[in-house]
Coordinates of C-alpha atoms and ligand atoms in Angstrom, one line a residue:
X298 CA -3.5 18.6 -9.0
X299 CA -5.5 21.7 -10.3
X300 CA -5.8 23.2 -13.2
X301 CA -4.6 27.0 -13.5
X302 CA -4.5 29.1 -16.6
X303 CA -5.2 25.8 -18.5
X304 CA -1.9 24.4 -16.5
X305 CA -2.0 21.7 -14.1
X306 CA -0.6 22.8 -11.1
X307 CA 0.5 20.8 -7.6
X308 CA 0.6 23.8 -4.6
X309 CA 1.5 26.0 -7.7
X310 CA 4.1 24.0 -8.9
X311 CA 3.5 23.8 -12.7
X312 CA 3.8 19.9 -14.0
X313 CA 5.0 20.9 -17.3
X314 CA 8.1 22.9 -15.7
X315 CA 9.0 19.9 -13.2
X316 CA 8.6 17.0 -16.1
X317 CA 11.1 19.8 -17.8
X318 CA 13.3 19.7 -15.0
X319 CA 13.7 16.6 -14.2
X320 CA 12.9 15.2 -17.1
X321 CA 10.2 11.5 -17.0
X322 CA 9.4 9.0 -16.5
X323 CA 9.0 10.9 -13.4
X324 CA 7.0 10.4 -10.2
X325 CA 5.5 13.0 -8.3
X326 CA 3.9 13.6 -4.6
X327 CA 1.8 15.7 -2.5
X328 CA 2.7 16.1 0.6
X329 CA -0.6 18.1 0.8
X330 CA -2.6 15.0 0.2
X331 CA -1.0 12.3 2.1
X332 CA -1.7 15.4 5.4
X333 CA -5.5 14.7 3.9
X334 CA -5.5 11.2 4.2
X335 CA -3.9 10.8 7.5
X336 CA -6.1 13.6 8.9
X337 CA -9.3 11.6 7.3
X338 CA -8.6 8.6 9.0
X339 CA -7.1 9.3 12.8
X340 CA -10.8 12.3 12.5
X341 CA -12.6 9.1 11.2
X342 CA -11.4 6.6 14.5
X343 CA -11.6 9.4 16.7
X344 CA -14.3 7.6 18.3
X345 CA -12.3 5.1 20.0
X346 CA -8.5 4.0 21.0
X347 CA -6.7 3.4 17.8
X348 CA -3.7 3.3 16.1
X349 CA -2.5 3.8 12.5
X350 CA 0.5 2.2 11.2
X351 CA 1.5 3.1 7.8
X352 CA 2.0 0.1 5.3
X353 CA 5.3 0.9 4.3
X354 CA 5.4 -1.5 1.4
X355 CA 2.7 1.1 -0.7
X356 CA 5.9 3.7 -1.0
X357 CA 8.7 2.3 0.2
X358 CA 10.9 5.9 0.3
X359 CA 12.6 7.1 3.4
X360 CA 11.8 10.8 2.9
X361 CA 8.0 9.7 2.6
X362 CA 8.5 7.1 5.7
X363 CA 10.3 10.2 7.7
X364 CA 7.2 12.6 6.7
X365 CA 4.4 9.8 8.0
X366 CA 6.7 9.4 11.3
X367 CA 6.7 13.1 12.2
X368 CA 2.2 12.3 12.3
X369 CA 2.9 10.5 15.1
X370 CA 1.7 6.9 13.2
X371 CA 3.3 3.6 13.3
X372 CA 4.7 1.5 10.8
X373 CA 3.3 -2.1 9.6
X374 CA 6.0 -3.5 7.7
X375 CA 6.9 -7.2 5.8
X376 CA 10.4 -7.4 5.8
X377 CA 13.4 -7.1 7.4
X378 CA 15.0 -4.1 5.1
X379 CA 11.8 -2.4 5.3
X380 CA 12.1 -2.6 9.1
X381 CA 15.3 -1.2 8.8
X382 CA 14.3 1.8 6.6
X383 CA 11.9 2.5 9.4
X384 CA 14.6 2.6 12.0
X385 CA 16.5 4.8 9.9
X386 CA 13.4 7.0 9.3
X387 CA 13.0 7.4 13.1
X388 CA 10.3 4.9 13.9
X389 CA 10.3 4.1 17.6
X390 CA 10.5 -0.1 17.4
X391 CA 7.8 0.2 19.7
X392 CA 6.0 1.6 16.9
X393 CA 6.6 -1.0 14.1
X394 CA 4.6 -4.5 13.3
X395 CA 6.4 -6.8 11.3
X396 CA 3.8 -8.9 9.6
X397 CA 6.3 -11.4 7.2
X398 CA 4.6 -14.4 5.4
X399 CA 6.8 -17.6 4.5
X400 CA 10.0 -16.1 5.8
X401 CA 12.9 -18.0 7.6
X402 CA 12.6 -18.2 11.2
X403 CA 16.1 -16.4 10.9
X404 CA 13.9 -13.3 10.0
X405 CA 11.8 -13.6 12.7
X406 CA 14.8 -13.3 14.9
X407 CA 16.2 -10.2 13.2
X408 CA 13.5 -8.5 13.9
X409 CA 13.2 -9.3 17.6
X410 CA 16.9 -8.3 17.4
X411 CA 15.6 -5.0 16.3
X412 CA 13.4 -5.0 19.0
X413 CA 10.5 -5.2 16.9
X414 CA 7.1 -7.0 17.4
X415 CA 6.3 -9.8 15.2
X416 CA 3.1 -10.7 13.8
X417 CA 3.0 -14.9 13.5
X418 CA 1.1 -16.2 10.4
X419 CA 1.6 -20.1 10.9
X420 CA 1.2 -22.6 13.6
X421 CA 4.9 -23.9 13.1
X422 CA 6.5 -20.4 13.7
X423 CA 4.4 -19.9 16.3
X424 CA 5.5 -23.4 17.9
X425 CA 8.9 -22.3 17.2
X426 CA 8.8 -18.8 18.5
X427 CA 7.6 -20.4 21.8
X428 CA 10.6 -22.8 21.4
X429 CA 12.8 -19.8 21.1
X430 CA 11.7 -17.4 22.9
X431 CA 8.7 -18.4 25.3
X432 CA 6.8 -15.9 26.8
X433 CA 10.0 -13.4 26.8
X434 CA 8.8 -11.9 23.8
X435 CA 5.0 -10.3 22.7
X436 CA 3.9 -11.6 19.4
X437 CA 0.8 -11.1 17.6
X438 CA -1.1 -13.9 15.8
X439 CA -2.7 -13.4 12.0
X440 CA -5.8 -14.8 11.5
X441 CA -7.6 -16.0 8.3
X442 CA -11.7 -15.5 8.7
X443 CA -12.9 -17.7 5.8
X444 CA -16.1 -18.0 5.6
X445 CA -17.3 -14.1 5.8
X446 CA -21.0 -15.1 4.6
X447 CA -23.5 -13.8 2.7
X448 CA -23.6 -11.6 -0.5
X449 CA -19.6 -11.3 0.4
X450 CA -18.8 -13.9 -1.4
X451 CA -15.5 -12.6 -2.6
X452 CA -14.4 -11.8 1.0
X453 CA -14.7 -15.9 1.9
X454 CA -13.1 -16.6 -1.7
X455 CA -10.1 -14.5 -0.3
X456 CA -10.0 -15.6 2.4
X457 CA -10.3 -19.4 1.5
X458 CA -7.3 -19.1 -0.5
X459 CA -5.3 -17.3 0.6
X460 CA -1.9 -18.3 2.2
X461 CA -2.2 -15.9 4.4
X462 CA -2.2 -16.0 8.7
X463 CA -3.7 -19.2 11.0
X464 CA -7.1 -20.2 9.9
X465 CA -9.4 -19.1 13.2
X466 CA -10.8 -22.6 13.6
X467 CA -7.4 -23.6 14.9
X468 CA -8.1 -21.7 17.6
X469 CA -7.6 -24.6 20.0
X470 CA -4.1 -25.2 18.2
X471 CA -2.9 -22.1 19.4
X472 CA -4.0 -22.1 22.7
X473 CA -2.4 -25.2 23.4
X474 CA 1.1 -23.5 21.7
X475 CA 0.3 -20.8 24.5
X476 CA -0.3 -22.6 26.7
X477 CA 2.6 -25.0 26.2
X478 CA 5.6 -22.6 25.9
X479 CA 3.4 -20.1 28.1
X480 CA 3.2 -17.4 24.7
X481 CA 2.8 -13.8 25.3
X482 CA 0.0 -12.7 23.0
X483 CA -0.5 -9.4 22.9
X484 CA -2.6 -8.4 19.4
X485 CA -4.9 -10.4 17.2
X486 CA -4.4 -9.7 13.0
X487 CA -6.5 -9.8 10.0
X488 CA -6.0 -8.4 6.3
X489 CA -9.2 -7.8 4.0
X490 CA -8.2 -7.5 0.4
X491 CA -9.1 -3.6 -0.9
X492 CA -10.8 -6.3 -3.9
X493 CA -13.8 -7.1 -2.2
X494 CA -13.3 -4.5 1.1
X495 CA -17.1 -2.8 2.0
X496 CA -18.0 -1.7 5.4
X497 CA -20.6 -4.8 5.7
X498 CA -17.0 -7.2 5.4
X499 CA -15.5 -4.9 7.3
X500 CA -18.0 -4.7 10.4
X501 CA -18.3 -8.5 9.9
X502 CA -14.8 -8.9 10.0
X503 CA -14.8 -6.9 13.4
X504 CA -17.2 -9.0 15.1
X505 CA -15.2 -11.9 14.6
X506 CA -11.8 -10.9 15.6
X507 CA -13.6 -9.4 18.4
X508 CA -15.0 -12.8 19.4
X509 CA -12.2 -14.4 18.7
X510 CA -10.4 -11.8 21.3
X511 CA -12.4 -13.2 24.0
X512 CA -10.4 -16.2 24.0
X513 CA -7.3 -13.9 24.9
X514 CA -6.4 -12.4 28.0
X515 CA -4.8 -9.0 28.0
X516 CA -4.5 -7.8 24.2
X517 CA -3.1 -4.7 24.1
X518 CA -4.4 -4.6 20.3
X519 CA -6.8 -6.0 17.5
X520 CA -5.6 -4.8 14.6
X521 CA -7.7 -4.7 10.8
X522 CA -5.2 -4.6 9.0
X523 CA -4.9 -2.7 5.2
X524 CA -7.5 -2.4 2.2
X525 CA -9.3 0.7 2.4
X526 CA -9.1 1.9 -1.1
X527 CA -9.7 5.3 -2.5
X528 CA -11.2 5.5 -6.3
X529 CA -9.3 4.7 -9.2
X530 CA -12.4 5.1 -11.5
X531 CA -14.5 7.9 -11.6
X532 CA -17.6 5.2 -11.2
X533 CA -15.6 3.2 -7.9
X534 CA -17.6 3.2 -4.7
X535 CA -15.7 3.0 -1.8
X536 CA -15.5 3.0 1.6
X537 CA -16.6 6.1 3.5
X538 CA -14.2 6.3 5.6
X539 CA -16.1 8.5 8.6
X540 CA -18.8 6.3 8.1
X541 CA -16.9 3.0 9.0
X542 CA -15.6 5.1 11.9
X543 CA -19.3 5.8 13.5
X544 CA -20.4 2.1 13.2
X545 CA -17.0 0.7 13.9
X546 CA -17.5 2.7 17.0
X547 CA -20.1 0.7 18.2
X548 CA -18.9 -2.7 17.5
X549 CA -15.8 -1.8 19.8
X550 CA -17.6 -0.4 22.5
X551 CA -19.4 -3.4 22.8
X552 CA -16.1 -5.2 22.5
X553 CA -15.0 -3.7 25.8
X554 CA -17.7 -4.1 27.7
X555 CA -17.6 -7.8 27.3
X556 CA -13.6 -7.9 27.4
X557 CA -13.1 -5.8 30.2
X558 CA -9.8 -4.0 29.2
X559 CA -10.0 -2.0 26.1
X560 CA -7.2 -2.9 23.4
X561 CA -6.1 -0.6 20.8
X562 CA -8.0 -0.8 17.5
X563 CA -4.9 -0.9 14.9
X564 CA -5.2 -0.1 11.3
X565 CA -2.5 -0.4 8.3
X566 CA -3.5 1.3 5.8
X567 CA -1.2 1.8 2.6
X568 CA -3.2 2.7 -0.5
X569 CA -6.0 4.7 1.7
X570 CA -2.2 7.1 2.4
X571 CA -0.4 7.5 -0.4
X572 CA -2.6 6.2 -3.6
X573 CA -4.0 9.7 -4.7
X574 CA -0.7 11.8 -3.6
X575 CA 1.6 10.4 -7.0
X576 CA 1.7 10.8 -10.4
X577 CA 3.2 9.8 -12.8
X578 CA 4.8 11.8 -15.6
X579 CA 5.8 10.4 -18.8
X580 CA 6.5 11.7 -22.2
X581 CA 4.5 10.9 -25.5
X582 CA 7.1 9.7 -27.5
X583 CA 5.7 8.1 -30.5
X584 CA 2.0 8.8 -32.1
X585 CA 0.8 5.9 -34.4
X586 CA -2.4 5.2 -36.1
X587 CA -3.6 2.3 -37.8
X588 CA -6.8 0.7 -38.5
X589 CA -8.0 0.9 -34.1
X590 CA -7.2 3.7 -32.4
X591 CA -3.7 5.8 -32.2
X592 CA -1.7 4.7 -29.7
X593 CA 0.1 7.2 -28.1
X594 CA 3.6 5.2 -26.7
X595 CA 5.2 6.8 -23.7
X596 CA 9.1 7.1 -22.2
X597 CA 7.7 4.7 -19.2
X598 CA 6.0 1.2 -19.2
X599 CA 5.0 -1.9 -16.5
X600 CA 8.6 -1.6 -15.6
X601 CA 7.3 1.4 -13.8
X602 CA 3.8 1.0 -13.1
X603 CA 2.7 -2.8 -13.1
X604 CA -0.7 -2.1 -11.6
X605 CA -2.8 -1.6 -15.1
X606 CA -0.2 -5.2 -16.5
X607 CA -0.7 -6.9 -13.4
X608 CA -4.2 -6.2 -12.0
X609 CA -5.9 -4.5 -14.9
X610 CA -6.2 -1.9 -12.8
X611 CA -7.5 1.6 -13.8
X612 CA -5.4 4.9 -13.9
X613 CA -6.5 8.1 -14.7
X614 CA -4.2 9.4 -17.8
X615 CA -4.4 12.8 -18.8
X616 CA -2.4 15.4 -21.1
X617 CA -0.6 18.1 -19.1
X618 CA 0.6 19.9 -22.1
X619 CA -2.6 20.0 -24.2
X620 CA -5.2 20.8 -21.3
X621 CA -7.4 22.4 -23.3
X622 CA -7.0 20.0 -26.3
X623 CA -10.1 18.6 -28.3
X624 CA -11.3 15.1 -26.5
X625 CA -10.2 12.3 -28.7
X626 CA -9.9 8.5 -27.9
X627 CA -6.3 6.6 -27.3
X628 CA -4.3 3.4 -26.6
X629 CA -1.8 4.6 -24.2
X630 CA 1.0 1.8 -24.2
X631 CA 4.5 1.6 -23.0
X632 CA 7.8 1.3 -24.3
X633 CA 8.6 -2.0 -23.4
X634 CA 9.1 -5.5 -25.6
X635 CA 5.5 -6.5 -24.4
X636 CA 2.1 -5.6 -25.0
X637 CA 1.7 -2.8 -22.5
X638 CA -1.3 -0.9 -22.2
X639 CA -1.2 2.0 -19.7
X640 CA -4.6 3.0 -21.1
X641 CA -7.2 1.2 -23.6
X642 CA -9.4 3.5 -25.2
X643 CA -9.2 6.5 -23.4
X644 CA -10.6 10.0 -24.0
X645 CA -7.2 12.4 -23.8
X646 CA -7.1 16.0 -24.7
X647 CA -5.5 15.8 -28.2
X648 CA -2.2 14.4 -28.0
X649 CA 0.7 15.4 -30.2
X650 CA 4.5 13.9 -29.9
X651 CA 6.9 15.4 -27.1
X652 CA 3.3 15.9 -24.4
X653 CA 3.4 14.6 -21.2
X654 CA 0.8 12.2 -19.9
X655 CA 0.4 11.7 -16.0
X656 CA -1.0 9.1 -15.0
X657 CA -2.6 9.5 -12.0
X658 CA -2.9 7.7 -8.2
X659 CA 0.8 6.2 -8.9
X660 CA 1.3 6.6 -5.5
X661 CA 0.6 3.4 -3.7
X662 CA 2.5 0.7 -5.0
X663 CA 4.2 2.7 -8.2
X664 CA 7.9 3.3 -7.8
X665 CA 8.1 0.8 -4.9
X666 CA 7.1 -2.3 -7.2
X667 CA 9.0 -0.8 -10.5
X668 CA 11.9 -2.9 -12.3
X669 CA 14.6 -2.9 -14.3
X670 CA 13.2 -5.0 -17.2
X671 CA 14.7 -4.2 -20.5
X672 CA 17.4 -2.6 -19.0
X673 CA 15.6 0.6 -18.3
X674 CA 16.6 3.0 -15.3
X675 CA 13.8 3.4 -12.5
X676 CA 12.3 7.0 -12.3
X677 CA 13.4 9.6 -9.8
X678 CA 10.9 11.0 -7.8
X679 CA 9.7 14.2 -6.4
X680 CA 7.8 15.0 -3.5
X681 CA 5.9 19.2 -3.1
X682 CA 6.1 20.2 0.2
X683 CA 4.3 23.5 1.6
X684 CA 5.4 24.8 -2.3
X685 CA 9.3 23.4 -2.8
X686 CA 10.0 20.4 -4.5
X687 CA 12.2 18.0 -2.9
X688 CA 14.3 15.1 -4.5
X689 CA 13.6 12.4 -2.8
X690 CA 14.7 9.5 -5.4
X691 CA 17.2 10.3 -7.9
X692 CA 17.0 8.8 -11.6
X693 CA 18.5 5.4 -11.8
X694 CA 21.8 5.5 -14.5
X695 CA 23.5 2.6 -16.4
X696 CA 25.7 2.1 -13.7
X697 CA 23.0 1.3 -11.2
X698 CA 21.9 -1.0 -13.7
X699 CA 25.3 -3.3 -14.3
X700 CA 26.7 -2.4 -10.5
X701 CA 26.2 -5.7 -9.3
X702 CA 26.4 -7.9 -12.1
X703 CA 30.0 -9.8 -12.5
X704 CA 31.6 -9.8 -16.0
X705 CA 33.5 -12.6 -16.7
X706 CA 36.2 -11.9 -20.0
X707 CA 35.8 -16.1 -21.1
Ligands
LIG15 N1 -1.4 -5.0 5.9 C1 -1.1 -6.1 5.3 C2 -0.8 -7.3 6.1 C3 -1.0 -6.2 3.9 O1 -0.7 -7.4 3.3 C4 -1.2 -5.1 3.1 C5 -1.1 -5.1 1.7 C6 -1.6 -3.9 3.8 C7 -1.6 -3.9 5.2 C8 -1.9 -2.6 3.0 O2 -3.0 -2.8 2.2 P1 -3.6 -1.5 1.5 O3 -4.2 -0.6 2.5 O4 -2.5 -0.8 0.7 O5 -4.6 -2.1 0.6 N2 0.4 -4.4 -5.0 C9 -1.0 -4.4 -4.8 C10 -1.5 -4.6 -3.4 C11 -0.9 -5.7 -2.6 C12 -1.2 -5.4 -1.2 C13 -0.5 -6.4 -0.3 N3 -0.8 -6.2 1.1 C14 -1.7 -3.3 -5.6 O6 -1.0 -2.6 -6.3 O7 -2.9 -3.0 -5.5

């Protein structure tokens, strides 16, 4: 988003004009800047054989699942409707990774149905997929790394835990679930938070799952998984991502010279995609001031962005119809029954009733983790495209809202 004329502009679409046209809360994407990202990353792992499957969960919409297909990536998704959105966006199954966590083993075979592989997170579906299906079908395995040592204290915390994928100690577990039902094991998994995610973890990370590979014969992957984050706050370090490609580089070379084959390096990034691409506009739509700051409420809420409820997490605000406005400090809250601070005590060019706010990064998990609480519609959304503006979510109505529920007349 730039600013023109004192305008903020996406590819010379003015933000004013679309919040007028279709109207906010309303949620915004550059196609421009998801092309970045994708670019960034396959330049960054040019170094060695990789893939990139998009983490459809960070924005879950077809048109945006549809736009990431026609890169050529893959798709790393958690459940079975997201599998299917994939289909329907033109993923090859070859091309999709279901990674579930504490689903039914009736899942698991949906997806296999599908003819998608599955990624196993727990010695008993893995004892039962051998039951099932033997060595018929490839699975993955997800591993938990607990402890990653050192000053990464955090990482081991996560790790520790979490509920997530086979702890690797139970290495000798697995083999003898291989070995029994003769498994077909054809990628090794791990996920590193975005909390606690450096390049040290990461490299650490590496070296284990690569050691760990040499207990497998004939991976056709090792995959790292999500949790490279781009910055939220002006002050957030984060991972150079060209960086982590050059000494990644080295760890895997190593890799295959030791394993003898060389495996795709897989990678599944959501935020790293789609973070910085959406925004989210919202109009100011009462001004109050009492003895702390004003708060400036807005049209949307946690209902449509949990991340700052949920994770404290930090989001750019600023005021597209004032840009030029004298700095002042704010509360920016939402409009629901609950304390809901978008923004605590944030400098704002001056806002006045009737301006839209955008908050900024609502990409990655925005609309996709939105609600219905207090009865509010979800947000359409809009994605710019080499200059035209494409509908790619339409505002949610009061029918949507009471479509499934059953009245009873008692
Ligand atoms: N792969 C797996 C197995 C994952 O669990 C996740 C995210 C990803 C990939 C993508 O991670 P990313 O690159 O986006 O960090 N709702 C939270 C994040 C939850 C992430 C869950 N797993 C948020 O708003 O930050």
């Amino acid at each position: 988003m730039q600013l023109k004329n004192s305008t903020y502009h996406i590819q010379d679409i003015s933000m004013q004009a679309l919040a007028e046209e279709y109207g906010t809360p309303l949620f915004v994407y550059n196609a421009f800047t998801i092309d970045r990202q994708i670019n960034r990353l396959q330049n960054a792992f040019d170094g060695f054989p990789h893939r990139i499957n998009y983490a459809a969960k960070s924005l879950t919409n077809i048109a945006v699942l549809r736009l990431i297909r026609s890169y050529g990536l893959g798709l790393d998704v958690v459940s079975v409707n997201e599998l299917k959105m994939g289909l329907d966006a033109g993923f090859d199954p070859d091309d999709i990774l279901f990674t579930s966590n504490s689903v039914s083993f009736e899942e698991i075979k949906q997806a296999i149905d599908h003819g998608i592989k599955v990624n196993i997170d727990s010695l008993s579906l893995l004892e039962t997929f051998g039951k099932t299906f033997g060595g018929s079908e490839p699975c993955s395995i997800r591993l938990k790394l607990d402890p990653l040592v050192g000053e990464h204290e955090a990482s081991t915390k996560w790790h520790n835990k979490s509920k997530f994928g086979i702890h690797y100690s139970r290495l000798d577990d697995i083999k003898a679930l291989i070995d029994s039902y003769d498994l077909n094991i054809v990628g090794l998994h791990v996920h590193n938070s975005s909390s606690f995610l450096d390049i040290p973890v990461y490299l650490e990370a590496a070296e284990r799952m690569f050691s760990i590979a040499q207990s497998f014969e004939e991976l056709d992957f090792v995959d790292f998984g999500g949790g490279i984050t781009i910055p939220f706050h002006p002050d957030d370090e984060v991972i150079d991502v060209e960086k982590l490609g050059h000494v990644l580089a080295v760890k895997v070379e190593a890799f295959y010279d030791d394993y003898g084959s060389r495996p795709e390096i897989w990678f599944e990034p959501g935020r790293f995609l789609v973070s910085e691409c959406g925004y989210l506009l919202t109009t100011v739509t009462v001004l109050k001031g009492d003895r702390d700051l004003p708060y400036a409420g807005t049209d949307t809420g946690f209902n449509h962005l949990l991340r700052p409820k949920m994770y404290d997490a930090y989001h750019e605000i600023c005021n597209i119809s004032n840009a030029k406005g004298e700095l002042k400090r704010y509360h920016v809250t939402g409009n629901m029954c609950e304390t809901d601070f978008l923004g605590r005590d944030r400098e704002i060019a001056d806002i006045r009733e009737g301006d839209i706010l955008c908050l900024k990064n609502a990409g990655a998990y925005g609309a996709c983790m939105a609600s219905n609480y207090n009865s509010r519609v979800r947000p359409a959304e809009v994605i710019i495209k080499n200059g035209e503006v494409h509908l790619i979510r339409e505002r949610e109505t009061y029918e949507d809202l009471v479509h499934k529920q059953v009245d009873i007349d008692w």
